[in-house]
DNA sequence: AGGCGGACAGGAAAATAATCCTCTTTTGTT
DNA sequence: AACAAAAGAGGATTATTTTCCTGTCCGCCT
């Protein structure tokens, strides 16, 4: 998350961004040029040394950088080698939440339709911090999943998410077929999938035919 | 920009966010409960005391907060109107994207169903930075919007988003009715809405009867 | 080639943040 | 109302970061 290593990397990245060495950056910020030496990032007994928030504030001020920019450097580098270039997993955030049935009552929206007033809950969107590993998107092609999913809709899929009956899932068979279905029933030996399109039949597979199954967590509208 | 005052305000905000006092937050983070006392934010000679980066990392870790969230608190308070307590808008991020039809081809997933290999695009999720003002969630109640939306599903709604024909929308009438529909047609004087449930009739309104209309951007699955 | 400045390692001293401790006030529970 | 726990002010001590200083190495300029 937010580690000693990351914060020093961020300082190095900031220096590099401004064509400065670590000692040049320190000097620019009015600090001692040896402040950011690599040799001083651990103490003699091996303990991690953390730069102070005051030093960081001075550095940002001296380089005209924003907190945003520093935070970009502070983010973890993409870990998994399977993560495509430029992918950057969602961060948790919260947005106002209201029950649909309450939405018509007065006092929840301003004139422009924006949330206002008291009585709103909050909900995490996207999902909470434990549940974002490997999240990816699949774009719907064709009309075979109407009325639920239209051509061009994007499904957000989360491998490793817990799956229960009734969940909408993406399934890959060992024959290479990938399909979006509703999980009806799963046992140790077999899996029964309900089609999203009522015109298509339900499918039942032996579990040995299933390569993986992952839950759809969001669909674009 | 990044000032002593702001960083202490951010710590206070984070504590409040977790229903903690400053001393409670410090205690949660394994620090001494008096660490964040207001009385200790300046030294006796008036000099500013800055919390260490190490302390902040501990606090974020102990509360399960992200750097993003902390940074939001670190920003000068600009937005005030309409944002309910505790709401914290989504930050842009990117995730891997693949067309559904390609998902069955080899090389895109590892054995566990996680994205792997080359050939993935990226897509922003949630939507890009310009389009998140006022985003909120509505939770579906009842079965009236099956098969599309089930009881308990959450819709993410974005007031101010551009709306086109075919978009799924939430509409509020001046009589106080709020409904989720598909936009069929909109003119300066009238609006025609297609019901999400095929058993329900289409609705046509005079524009003067419409208080606001907002696009549904995501639905939970 | 020689001199200068910058980058960086390393150590001691000074400055600063955290911890420990005591006490008072406030809050919550019975 | 009484009691316990939490919150917070304030001070001393400890731990940690910054500053000061020295020295080496490297690159650049004259």
GROMACS .gro file of C-alpha atoms (C1' of nucleotides) in nm:
model
  502
    1UNK     CA    1   0.000   0.000   0.000
    2UNK     CA    2   0.191   0.296   0.129
    3UNK     CA    3   0.538   0.176   0.203
    4UNK     CA    4   0.876   0.313   0.282
    5UNK     CA    5   1.003   0.192  -0.053
    6UNK     CA    6   0.723   0.358  -0.238
    7UNK     CA    7   0.773   0.692  -0.083
    8UNK     CA    8   1.140   0.698  -0.167
    9UNK     CA    9   1.061   0.583  -0.520
   10UNK     CA   10   0.817   0.870  -0.545
   11UNK     CA   11   1.084   1.116  -0.441
   12UNK     CA   12   1.324   0.971  -0.695
   13UNK     CA   13   1.059   0.989  -0.965
   14UNK     CA   14   0.982   1.347  -0.879
   15UNK     CA   15   1.349   1.438  -0.901
   16UNK     CA   16   1.380   1.264  -1.233
   17UNK     CA   17   1.075   1.444  -1.362
   18UNK     CA   18   1.251   1.770  -1.300
   19UNK     CA   19   1.584   1.654  -1.434
   20UNK     CA   20   1.730   1.658  -1.089
   21UNK     CA   21   1.931   1.413  -0.887
   22UNK     CA   22   1.811   1.327  -0.540
   23UNK     CA   23   2.070   1.563  -0.396
   24UNK     CA   24   1.973   1.828  -0.649
   25UNK     CA   25   1.611   1.796  -0.548
   26UNK     CA   26   1.696   1.830  -0.181
   27UNK     CA   27   1.906   2.137  -0.255
   28UNK     CA   28   1.623   2.289  -0.459
   29UNK     CA   29   1.389   2.239  -0.167
   30UNK     CA   30   1.626   2.413   0.071
   31UNK     CA   31   1.722   2.089   0.239
   32UNK     CA   32   2.067   1.951   0.290
   33UNK     CA   33   2.185   1.790  -0.034
   34UNK     CA   34   2.263   1.463   0.139
   35UNK     CA   35   1.909   1.432   0.279
   36UNK     CA   36   1.783   1.199   0.012
   37UNK     CA   37   2.098   0.993  -0.040
   38UNK     CA   38   2.026   0.628  -0.090
   39UNK     CA   39   2.278   0.558   0.185
   40UNK     CA   40   2.055   0.737   0.430
   41UNK     CA   41   1.731   0.555   0.364
   42UNK     CA   42   1.811   0.299   0.626
   43UNK     CA   43   1.991   0.367   0.948
   44UNK     CA   44   2.308   0.184   1.051
   45UNK     CA   45   2.103  -0.076   1.238
   46UNK     CA   46   1.892  -0.141   0.930
   47UNK     CA   47   1.588   0.055   1.042
   48UNK     CA   48   1.391   0.229   0.770
   49UNK     CA   49   1.419   0.601   0.755
   50UNK     CA   50   1.105   0.781   0.639
   51UNK     CA   51   1.132   1.130   0.498
   52UNK     CA   52   0.929   1.376   0.695
   53UNK     CA   53   0.602   1.522   0.572
   54UNK     CA   54   0.763   1.862   0.611
   55UNK     CA   55   1.044   1.769   0.374
   56UNK     CA   56   0.793   1.641   0.122
   57UNK     CA   57   0.590   1.957   0.144
   58UNK     CA   58   0.904   2.159   0.079
   59UNK     CA   59   0.995   1.943  -0.219
   60UNK     CA   60   0.650   1.978  -0.374
   61UNK     CA   61   0.658   2.351  -0.319
   62UNK     CA   62   1.006   2.391  -0.466
   63UNK     CA   63   0.921   2.195  -0.779
   64UNK     CA   64   0.572   2.338  -0.821
   65UNK     CA   65   0.425   1.991  -0.799
   66UNK     CA   66   0.080   1.905  -0.680
   67UNK     CA   67  -0.027   1.641  -0.435
   68UNK     CA   68  -0.189   1.462  -0.727
   69UNK     CA   69   0.137   1.435  -0.909
   70UNK     CA   70   0.318   1.309  -0.605
   71UNK     CA   71   0.048   1.057  -0.547
   72UNK     CA   72   0.080   0.926  -0.899
   73UNK     CA   73   0.439   0.843  -0.819
   74UNK     CA   74   0.333   0.698  -0.488
   75UNK     CA   75   0.109   0.435  -0.637
   76UNK     CA   76   0.231   0.079  -0.645
   77UNK     CA   77   0.377  -0.033  -0.972
   78UNK     CA   78   0.175  -0.294  -1.149
   79UNK     CA   79   0.268  -0.617  -0.981
   80UNK     CA   80   0.143  -0.900  -1.189
   81UNK     CA   81   0.333  -0.967  -1.503
   82UNK     CA   82  -0.001  -1.056  -1.657
   83UNK     CA   83  -0.131  -0.708  -1.607
   84UNK     CA   84  -0.135  -0.536  -1.944
   85UNK     CA   85   0.051  -0.212  -2.001
   86UNK     CA   86  -0.128   0.086  -1.859
   87UNK     CA   87  -0.373  -0.109  -1.648
   88UNK     CA   88  -0.427   0.046  -1.313
   89UNK     CA   89  -0.668  -0.120  -1.071
   90UNK     CA   90  -0.962   0.072  -0.925
   91UNK     CA   91  -0.928   0.240  -0.590
   92UNK     CA   92  -1.204   0.219  -0.336
   93UNK     CA   93  -1.429   0.515  -0.300
   94UNK     CA   94  -1.770   0.580  -0.162
   95UNK     CA   95  -2.073   0.737  -0.319
   96UNK     CA   96  -2.415   0.827  -0.185
   97UNK     CA   97  -2.670   0.545  -0.175
   98UNK     CA   98  -3.047   0.552  -0.157
   99UNK     CA   99  -3.321   0.294  -0.193
  100UNK     CA  100  -3.505   0.324  -0.520
  101UNK     CA  101  -3.839   0.348  -0.349
  102UNK     CA  102  -3.725   0.649  -0.150
  103UNK     CA  103  -3.591   0.837  -0.448
  104UNK     CA  104  -3.924   1.000  -0.519
  105UNK     CA  105  -3.963   1.145  -0.173
  106UNK     CA  106  -3.866   1.508  -0.139
  107UNK     CA  107  -3.536   1.634  -0.014
  108UNK     CA  108  -3.297   1.386  -0.171
  109UNK     CA  109  -3.216   1.572  -0.490
  110UNK     CA  110  -3.157   1.931  -0.584
  111UNK     CA  111  -3.314   2.092  -0.886
  112UNK     CA  112  -3.051   1.952  -1.119
  113UNK     CA  113  -3.104   1.597  -1.000
  114UNK     CA  114  -2.787   1.587  -0.792
  115UNK     CA  115  -2.788   1.422  -0.450
  116UNK     CA  116  -2.864   1.667  -0.172
  117UNK     CA  117  -2.978   1.682   0.184
  118UNK     CA  118  -2.974   1.427   0.461
  119UNK     CA  119  -3.075   1.066   0.462
  120UNK     CA  120  -2.831   0.925   0.213
  121UNK     CA  121  -2.625   0.622   0.300
  122UNK     CA  122  -2.292   0.558   0.139
  123UNK     CA  123  -2.175   0.258  -0.055
  124UNK     CA  124  -1.837   0.159  -0.190
  125UNK     CA  125  -1.800   0.179  -0.563
  126UNK     CA  126  -1.624   0.002  -0.705
  127UNK     CA  127  -1.614  -0.278  -0.452
  128UNK     CA  128  -1.407  -0.270  -0.139
  129UNK     CA  129  -1.030  -0.308  -0.112
  130UNK     CA  130  -1.025  -0.686  -0.076
  131UNK     CA  131  -1.193  -0.757  -0.398
  132UNK     CA  132  -1.015  -0.600  -0.687
  133UNK     CA  133  -0.737  -0.835  -0.778
  134UNK     CA  134  -0.735  -0.916  -1.145
  135UNK     CA  135  -1.053  -0.726  -1.231
  136UNK     CA  136  -1.101  -0.691  -1.603
  137UNK     CA  137  -1.358  -0.583  -1.859
  138UNK     CA  138  -1.525  -0.774  -2.138
  139UNK     CA  139  -1.708  -0.593  -2.411
  140UNK     CA  140  -2.027  -0.750  -2.539
  141UNK     CA  141  -2.038  -0.825  -2.908
  142UNK     CA  142  -2.364  -0.904  -3.083
  143UNK     CA  143  -2.720  -0.941  -2.963
  144UNK     CA  144  -2.712  -1.287  -2.817
  145UNK     CA  145  -2.740  -1.164  -2.460
  146UNK     CA  146  -3.032  -0.929  -2.498
  147UNK     CA  147  -3.231  -0.798  -2.326
  148UNK     CA  148  -2.978  -0.791  -2.046
  149UNK     CA  149  -2.661  -0.700  -2.228
  150UNK     CA  150  -2.654  -0.505  -2.546
  151UNK     CA  151  -2.388  -0.487  -2.814
  152UNK     CA  152  -2.107  -0.265  -2.684
  153UNK     CA  153  -2.197  -0.303  -2.319
  154UNK     CA  154  -1.898  -0.363  -2.093
  155UNK     CA  155  -1.897  -0.626  -1.822
  156UNK     CA  156  -1.663  -0.592  -1.527
  157UNK     CA  157  -1.547  -0.935  -1.420
  158UNK     CA  158  -1.367  -1.025  -1.104
  159UNK     CA  159  -1.183  -1.355  -1.091
  160UNK     CA  160  -1.167  -1.495  -0.741
  161UNK     CA  161  -1.486  -1.327  -0.623
  162UNK     CA  162  -1.715  -1.547  -0.426
  163UNK     CA  163  -1.990  -1.693  -0.639
  164UNK     CA  164  -2.335  -1.795  -0.524
  165UNK     CA  165  -2.649  -1.925  -0.686
  166UNK     CA  166  -2.815  -1.663  -0.897
  167UNK     CA  167  -2.493  -1.477  -0.964
  168UNK     CA  168  -2.419  -1.372  -1.318
  169UNK     CA  169  -2.094  -1.530  -1.424
  170UNK     CA  170  -1.850  -1.570  -1.707
  171UNK     CA  171  -1.748  -1.931  -1.766
  172UNK     CA  172  -1.476  -2.079  -1.980
  173UNK     CA  173  -1.493  -2.441  -2.083
  174UNK     CA  174  -1.196  -2.657  -2.163
  175UNK     CA  175  -1.307  -2.651  -2.523
  176UNK     CA  176  -1.241  -2.280  -2.526
  177UNK     CA  177  -1.596  -2.155  -2.517
  178UNK     CA  178  -1.656  -1.846  -2.304
  179UNK     CA  179  -2.007  -1.758  -2.206
  180UNK     CA  180  -2.202  -1.534  -1.973
  181UNK     CA  181  -2.465  -1.716  -1.770
  182UNK     CA  182  -2.647  -1.725  -1.439
  183UNK     CA  183  -2.529  -1.984  -1.192
  184UNK     CA  184  -2.819  -2.207  -1.103
  185UNK     CA  185  -2.649  -2.482  -0.920
  186UNK     CA  186  -2.299  -2.603  -0.858
  187UNK     CA  187  -2.182  -2.923  -0.697
  188UNK     CA  188  -1.844  -3.086  -0.673
  189UNK     CA  189  -1.911  -3.271  -0.996
  190UNK     CA  190  -2.138  -3.056  -1.209
  191UNK     CA  191  -2.252  -2.704  -1.280
  192UNK     CA  192  -2.585  -2.585  -1.412
  193UNK     CA  193  -2.600  -2.255  -1.593
  194UNK     CA  194  -2.910  -2.054  -1.683
  195UNK     CA  195  -2.892  -1.863  -2.004
  196UNK     CA  196  -2.921  -1.486  -1.993
  197UNK     CA  197  -3.123  -1.493  -2.312
  198UNK     CA  198  -3.453  -1.672  -2.249
  199UNK     CA  199  -3.444  -1.815  -2.602
  200UNK     CA  200  -3.131  -2.009  -2.530
  201UNK     CA  201  -3.138  -2.334  -2.336
  202UNK     CA  202  -2.984  -2.393  -1.998
  203UNK     CA  203  -2.650  -2.569  -1.999
  204UNK     CA  204  -2.514  -2.828  -1.766
  205UNK     CA  205  -2.146  -2.918  -1.752
  206UNK     CA  206  -1.932  -3.165  -1.576
  207UNK     CA  207  -1.694  -2.970  -1.359
  208UNK     CA  208  -1.399  -3.128  -1.536
  209UNK     CA  209  -1.510  -2.944  -1.850
  210UNK     CA  210  -1.489  -2.607  -1.677
  211UNK     CA  211  -1.163  -2.426  -1.694
  212UNK     CA  212  -1.264  -2.128  -1.481
  213UNK     CA  213  -1.564  -1.935  -1.364
  214UNK     CA  214  -1.568  -1.571  -1.261
  215UNK     CA  215  -1.835  -1.343  -1.131
  216UNK     CA  216  -1.963  -1.042  -1.324
  217UNK     CA  217  -1.973  -0.760  -1.076
  218UNK     CA  218  -2.083  -0.462  -1.288
  219UNK     CA  219  -2.236  -0.402  -1.627
  220UNK     CA  220  -2.230  -0.076  -1.813
  221UNK     CA  221  -2.564   0.067  -1.912
  222UNK     CA  222  -0.119   2.346  -0.146
  223UNK     CA  223   0.023   2.101   0.099
  224UNK     CA  224   0.038   2.267   0.432
  225UNK     CA  225   0.077   2.177   0.792
  226UNK     CA  226  -0.284   2.272   0.858
  227UNK     CA  227  -0.409   2.060   0.574
  228UNK     CA  228  -0.229   1.752   0.681
  229UNK     CA  229  -0.365   1.772   1.031
  230UNK     CA  230  -0.713   1.838   0.894
  231UNK     CA  231  -0.676   1.529   0.680
  232UNK     CA  232  -0.588   1.321   0.982
  233UNK     CA  233  -0.887   1.460   1.168
  234UNK     CA  234  -1.112   1.388   0.872
  235UNK     CA  235  -0.983   1.035   0.845
  236UNK     CA  236  -1.049   0.979   1.212
  237UNK     CA  237  -1.399   1.116   1.180
  238UNK     CA  238  -1.459   0.901   0.877
  239UNK     CA  239  -1.396   0.597   1.094
  240UNK     CA  240  -1.591   0.727   1.390
  241UNK     CA  241  -1.272   0.776   1.583
  242UNK     CA  242  -1.129   1.059   1.784
  243UNK     CA  243  -0.773   1.169   1.709
  244UNK     CA  244  -0.651   0.974   2.007
  245UNK     CA  245  -0.860   0.675   1.905
  246UNK     CA  246  -0.711   0.685   1.557
  247UNK     CA  247  -0.360   0.698   1.695
  248UNK     CA  248  -0.436   0.409   1.924
  249UNK     CA  249  -0.580   0.207   1.633
  250UNK     CA  250  -0.260   0.266   1.439
  251UNK     CA  251  -0.047   0.143   1.722
  252UNK     CA  252   0.075   0.490   1.806
  253UNK     CA  253   0.061   0.664   2.139
  254UNK     CA  254  -0.292   0.802   2.195
  255UNK     CA  255  -0.160   1.150   2.258
  256UNK     CA  256   0.030   1.163   1.926
  257UNK     CA  257  -0.237   1.354   1.741
  258UNK     CA  258  -0.354   1.580   2.022
  259UNK     CA  259  -0.426   1.929   1.905
  260UNK     CA  260  -0.204   2.053   2.184
  261UNK     CA  261   0.092   1.882   2.020
  262UNK     CA  262   0.055   2.021   1.672
  263UNK     CA  263   0.278   2.313   1.758
  264UNK     CA  264   0.576   2.300   1.987
  265UNK     CA  265   0.609   2.525   2.291
  266UNK     CA  266   0.798   2.783   2.088
  267UNK     CA  267   0.523   2.788   1.830
  268UNK     CA  268   0.698   2.582   1.569
  269UNK     CA  269   0.476   2.358   1.356
  270UNK     CA  270   0.494   1.990   1.423
  271UNK     CA  271   0.441   1.770   1.121
  272UNK     CA  272   0.326   1.410   1.162
  273UNK     CA  273   0.576   1.168   1.017
  274UNK     CA  274   0.517   0.979   0.696
  275UNK     CA  275   0.562   0.662   0.892
  276UNK     CA  276   0.278   0.754   1.125
  277UNK     CA  277   0.055   0.832   0.830
  278UNK     CA  278   0.135   0.501   0.666
  279UNK     CA  279   0.043   0.325   0.988
  280UNK     CA  280  -0.283   0.515   1.012
  281UNK     CA  281  -0.380   0.432   0.655
  282UNK     CA  282  -0.294   0.069   0.708
  283UNK     CA  283  -0.486   0.046   1.035
  284UNK     CA  284  -0.800   0.200   0.886
  285UNK     CA  285  -0.778   0.023   0.551
  286UNK     CA  286  -0.765   0.357   0.375
  287UNK     CA  287  -0.598   0.426   0.046
  288UNK     CA  288  -0.364   0.705  -0.048
  289UNK     CA  289  -0.642   0.834  -0.270
  290UNK     CA  290  -0.873   0.877   0.019
  291UNK     CA  291  -0.616   1.047   0.229
  292UNK     CA  292  -0.535   1.275  -0.054
  293UNK     CA  293  -0.895   1.375  -0.092
  294UNK     CA  294  -0.891   1.490   0.266
  295UNK     CA  295  -0.564   1.665   0.200
  296UNK     CA  296  -0.715   1.884  -0.065
  297UNK     CA  297  -0.844   2.225   0.025
  298UNK     CA  298  -1.214   2.210   0.091
  299UNK     CA  299  -1.375   2.325  -0.226
  300UNK     CA  300  -1.685   2.123  -0.276
  301UNK     CA  301  -1.954   2.162  -0.023
  302UNK     CA  302  -2.293   2.170  -0.185
  303UNK     CA  303  -2.497   1.859  -0.218
  304UNK     CA  304  -2.237   1.604  -0.127
  305UNK     CA  305  -2.376   1.393   0.156
  306UNK     CA  306  -2.169   1.309   0.458
  307UNK     CA  307  -1.906   1.047   0.399
  308UNK     CA  308  -1.930   1.042   0.023
  309UNK     CA  309  -1.602   1.014  -0.154
  310UNK     CA  310  -1.612   1.018  -0.533
  311UNK     CA  311  -1.451   0.748  -0.745
  312UNK     CA  312  -1.107   0.805  -0.888
  313UNK     CA  313  -1.018   0.713  -1.241
  314UNK     CA  314  -0.841   0.390  -1.297
  315UNK     CA  315  -0.788   0.156  -1.584
  316UNK     CA  316  -0.847  -0.214  -1.612
  317UNK     CA  317  -0.779  -0.465  -1.888
  318UNK     CA  318  -1.041  -0.486  -2.164
  319UNK     CA  319  -1.114  -0.759  -2.413
  320UNK     CA  320  -1.391  -0.826  -2.658
  321UNK     CA  321  -1.623  -1.102  -2.549
  322UNK     CA  322  -1.577  -1.297  -2.867
  323UNK     CA  323  -1.201  -1.307  -2.815
  324UNK     CA  324  -1.223  -1.431  -2.460
  325UNK     CA  325  -1.231  -1.791  -2.564
  326UNK     CA  326  -0.913  -1.773  -2.765
  327UNK     CA  327  -0.604  -1.897  -2.590
  328UNK     CA  328  -0.351  -1.681  -2.416
  329UNK     CA  329  -0.573  -1.424  -2.252
  330UNK     CA  330  -0.621  -1.591  -1.915
  331UNK     CA  331  -0.403  -1.786  -1.680
  332UNK     CA  332  -0.518  -2.109  -1.518
  333UNK     CA  333  -0.705  -1.925  -1.246
  334UNK     CA  334  -0.902  -1.714  -1.492
  335UNK     CA  335  -0.699  -1.398  -1.433
  336UNK     CA  336  -0.600  -1.176  -1.725
  337UNK     CA  337  -0.263  -1.272  -1.869
  338UNK     CA  338  -0.053  -1.233  -2.178
  339UNK     CA  339  -0.064  -0.976  -2.451
  340UNK     CA  340  -0.350  -0.842  -2.653
  341UNK     CA  341  -0.555  -0.677  -2.384
  342UNK     CA  342  -0.671  -0.320  -2.422
  343UNK     CA  343  -0.740  -0.100  -2.126
  344UNK     CA  344  -1.055   0.085  -2.034
  345UNK     CA  345  -1.129   0.337  -1.765
  346UNK     CA  346  -1.346   0.210  -1.483
  347UNK     CA  347  -1.523   0.385  -1.339
  348UNK     CA  348  -1.560   0.646  -1.610
  349UNK     CA  349  -1.306   0.914  -1.680
  350UNK     CA  350  -1.229   1.211  -1.460
  351UNK     CA  351  -1.466   1.455  -1.627
  352UNK     CA  352  -1.774   1.257  -1.566
  353UNK     CA  353  -1.811   1.176  -1.201
  354UNK     CA  354  -1.967   1.482  -1.047
  355UNK     CA  355  -2.261   1.391  -0.830
  356UNK     CA  356  -2.252   1.020  -0.901
  357UNK     CA  357  -2.474   0.825  -0.668
  358UNK     CA  358  -2.620   0.480  -0.620
  359UNK     CA  359  -2.979   0.363  -0.610
  360UNK     CA  360  -3.065   0.024  -0.474
  361UNK     CA  361  -3.338  -0.168  -0.652
  362UNK     CA  362  -3.633  -0.272  -0.439
  363UNK     CA  363  -3.882  -0.529  -0.556
  364UNK     CA  364  -3.917  -0.727  -0.877
  365UNK     CA  365  -4.073  -0.469  -1.101
  366UNK     CA  366  -3.762  -0.426  -1.314
  367UNK     CA  367  -3.685  -0.788  -1.385
  368UNK     CA  368  -3.528  -0.942  -1.577
  369UNK     CA  369  -3.284  -0.657  -1.605
  370UNK     CA  370  -3.256  -0.545  -1.244
  371UNK     CA  371  -3.315  -0.771  -0.951
  372UNK     CA  372  -3.411  -0.685  -0.597
  373UNK     CA  373  -3.099  -0.558  -0.423
  374UNK     CA  374  -2.912  -0.464  -0.739
  375UNK     CA  375  -2.740  -0.129  -0.724
  376UNK     CA  376  -2.759   0.124  -1.004
  377UNK     CA  377  -2.488   0.384  -1.042
  378UNK     CA  378  -2.643   0.705  -1.169
  379UNK     CA  379  -2.465   1.007  -1.303
  380UNK     CA  380  -2.655   1.333  -1.317
  381UNK     CA  381  -2.530   1.555  -1.595
  382UNK     CA  382  -2.409   1.271  -1.813
  383UNK     CA  383  -2.499   1.302  -2.175
  384UNK     CA  384  -2.808   1.105  -2.263
  385UNK     CA  385  -2.892   0.954  -2.597
  386UNK     CA  386  -3.166   0.738  -2.737
  387UNK     CA  387  -3.150   0.389  -2.601
  388UNK     CA  388  -2.978   0.493  -2.282
  389UNK     CA  389  -3.110   0.354  -1.957
  390UNK     CA  390  -3.213   0.643  -1.737
  391UNK     CA  391  -3.364   0.739  -1.407
  392UNK     CA  392  -3.639   0.996  -1.439
  393UNK     CA  393  -3.817   1.200  -1.177
  394UNK     CA  394  -4.153   1.356  -1.253
  395UNK     CA  395  -4.290   1.668  -1.091
  396UNK     CA  396  -4.542   1.448  -0.916
  397UNK     CA  397  -4.258   1.282  -0.734
  398UNK     CA  398  -4.245   0.956  -0.918
  399UNK     CA  399  -3.899   0.816  -0.985
  400UNK     CA  400  -3.859   0.543  -1.240
  401UNK     CA  401  -3.593   0.362  -1.437
  402UNK     CA  402  -3.659   0.348  -1.810
  403UNK     CA  403  -3.500   0.342  -2.153
  404UNK     CA  404  -3.501   0.670  -2.342
  405UNK     CA  405  -3.677   0.617  -2.670
  406UNK     CA  406  -3.720   0.966  -2.792
  407UNK     CA  407  -3.683   1.315  -2.656
  408UNK     CA  408  -3.785   1.642  -2.810
  409UNK     CA  409  -3.809   1.992  -2.673
  410UNK     CA  410  -4.164   1.930  -2.564
  411UNK     CA  411  -4.199   1.561  -2.486
  412UNK     CA  412  -4.018   1.251  -2.380
  413UNK     CA  413  -4.094   0.890  -2.456
  414UNK     CA  414  -3.974   0.621  -2.221
  415UNK     CA  415  -3.960   0.249  -2.280
  416UNK     CA  416  -4.020   0.032  -1.983
  417UNK     CA  417  -3.745  -0.199  -1.866
  418UNK     CA  418  -4.002  -0.463  -1.784
  419UNK     CA  419  -4.173  -0.577  -2.105
  420UNK     CA  420  -4.500  -0.622  -1.915
  421UNK     CA  421  -4.520  -0.255  -1.836
  422UNK     CA  422  -4.638  -0.002  -2.094
  423UNK     CA  423  -4.426   0.270  -2.244
  424UNK     CA  424  -4.474   0.614  -2.097
  425UNK     CA  425  -4.481   0.949  -2.265
  426UNK     CA  426  -4.450   1.274  -2.074
  427UNK     CA  427  -4.465   1.639  -2.148
  428UNK     CA  428  -4.125   1.783  -2.071
  429UNK     CA  429  -4.283   2.021  -1.821
  430UNK     CA  430  -4.376   1.718  -1.612
  431UNK     CA  431  -4.016   1.606  -1.589
  432UNK     CA  432  -3.812   1.734  -1.301
  433UNK     CA  433  -3.485   1.571  -1.397
  434UNK     CA  434  -3.342   1.285  -1.592
  435UNK     CA  435  -3.012   1.113  -1.528
  436UNK     CA  436  -2.827   0.833  -1.700
  437UNK     CA  437  -2.763   0.498  -1.538
  438UNK     CA  438  -2.398   0.423  -1.604
  439UNK     CA  439  -2.344   0.096  -1.419
  440UNK     CA  440  -2.552  -0.179  -1.267
  441UNK     CA  441  -2.431  -0.430  -1.017
  442UNK     CA  442  -2.468  -0.794  -1.108
  443DA     C1'  443   4.620   1.834  -1.703
  444DG     C1'  444   4.425   2.092  -1.328
  445DG     C1'  445   4.050   2.290  -1.090
  446DC     C1'  446   3.578   2.320  -0.973
  447DG     C1'  447   3.126   2.167  -0.878
  448DG     C1'  448   2.799   1.804  -0.822
  449DA     C1'  449   2.670   1.349  -0.655
  450DC     C1'  450   2.693   1.048  -0.296
  451DA     C1'  451   2.869   0.759   0.130
  452DG     C1'  452   2.935   0.800   0.605
  453DG     C1'  453   2.956   0.990   1.081
  454DA     C1'  454   2.852   1.324   1.462
  455DA     C1'  455   2.565   1.683   1.638
  456DA     C1'  456   2.141   1.933   1.642
  457DA     C1'  457   1.660   1.948   1.572
  458DT     C1'  458   1.226   1.739   1.577
  459DA     C1'  459   0.861   1.374   1.627
  460DA     C1'  460   0.705   0.993   1.909
  461DT     C1'  461   0.662   0.778   2.339
  462DC     C1'  462   0.594   0.757   2.823
  463DC     C1'  463   0.382   0.953   3.204
  464DT     C1'  464   0.070   1.236   3.496
  465DC     C1'  465  -0.330   1.480   3.559
  466DT     C1'  466  -0.784   1.690   3.439
  467DT     C1'  467  -1.196   1.689   3.185
  468DT     C1'  468  -1.541   1.471   2.921
  469DT     C1'  469  -1.819   1.097   2.784
  470DG     C1'  470  -2.055   0.670   2.833
  471DT     C1'  471  -2.256   0.306   3.115
  472DT     C1'  472  -2.489   0.115   3.502
  473DA     C1'  473  -2.557   0.976   4.082
  474DA     C1'  474  -2.133   0.705   4.075
  475DC     C1'  475  -1.787   0.494   3.835
  476DA     C1'  476  -1.496   0.367   3.452
  477DA     C1'  477  -1.303   0.461   3.024
  478DA     C1'  478  -1.177   0.776   2.676
  479DA     C1'  479  -1.010   1.216   2.531
  480DG     C1'  480  -0.692   1.554   2.568
  481DA     C1'  481  -0.333   1.911   2.785
  482DG     C1'  482   0.120   1.929   2.927
  483DG     C1'  483   0.600   1.789   3.044
  484DA     C1'  484   1.011   1.487   3.034
  485DT     C1'  485   1.251   1.136   2.794
  486DT     C1'  486   1.355   0.857   2.405
  487DA     C1'  487   1.380   0.773   1.924
  488DT     C1'  488   1.427   0.941   1.473
  489DT     C1'  489   1.517   1.275   1.100
  490DT     C1'  490   1.776   1.664   0.947
  491DT     C1'  491   2.173   1.927   0.934
  492DC     C1'  492   2.656   1.990   0.938
  493DC     C1'  493   3.077   1.817   0.805
  494DT     C1'  494   3.431   1.534   0.574
  495DG     C1'  495   3.598   1.268   0.214
  496DT     C1'  496   3.587   1.021  -0.240
  497DC     C1'  497   3.460   0.986  -0.706
  498DC     C1'  498   3.307   1.161  -1.138
  499DG     C1'  499   3.208   1.484  -1.504
  500DC     C1'  500   3.274   1.922  -1.707
  501DC     C1'  501   3.522   2.332  -1.831
  502DT     C1'  502   3.927   2.605  -1.912
   0.00000   0.00000   0.00000
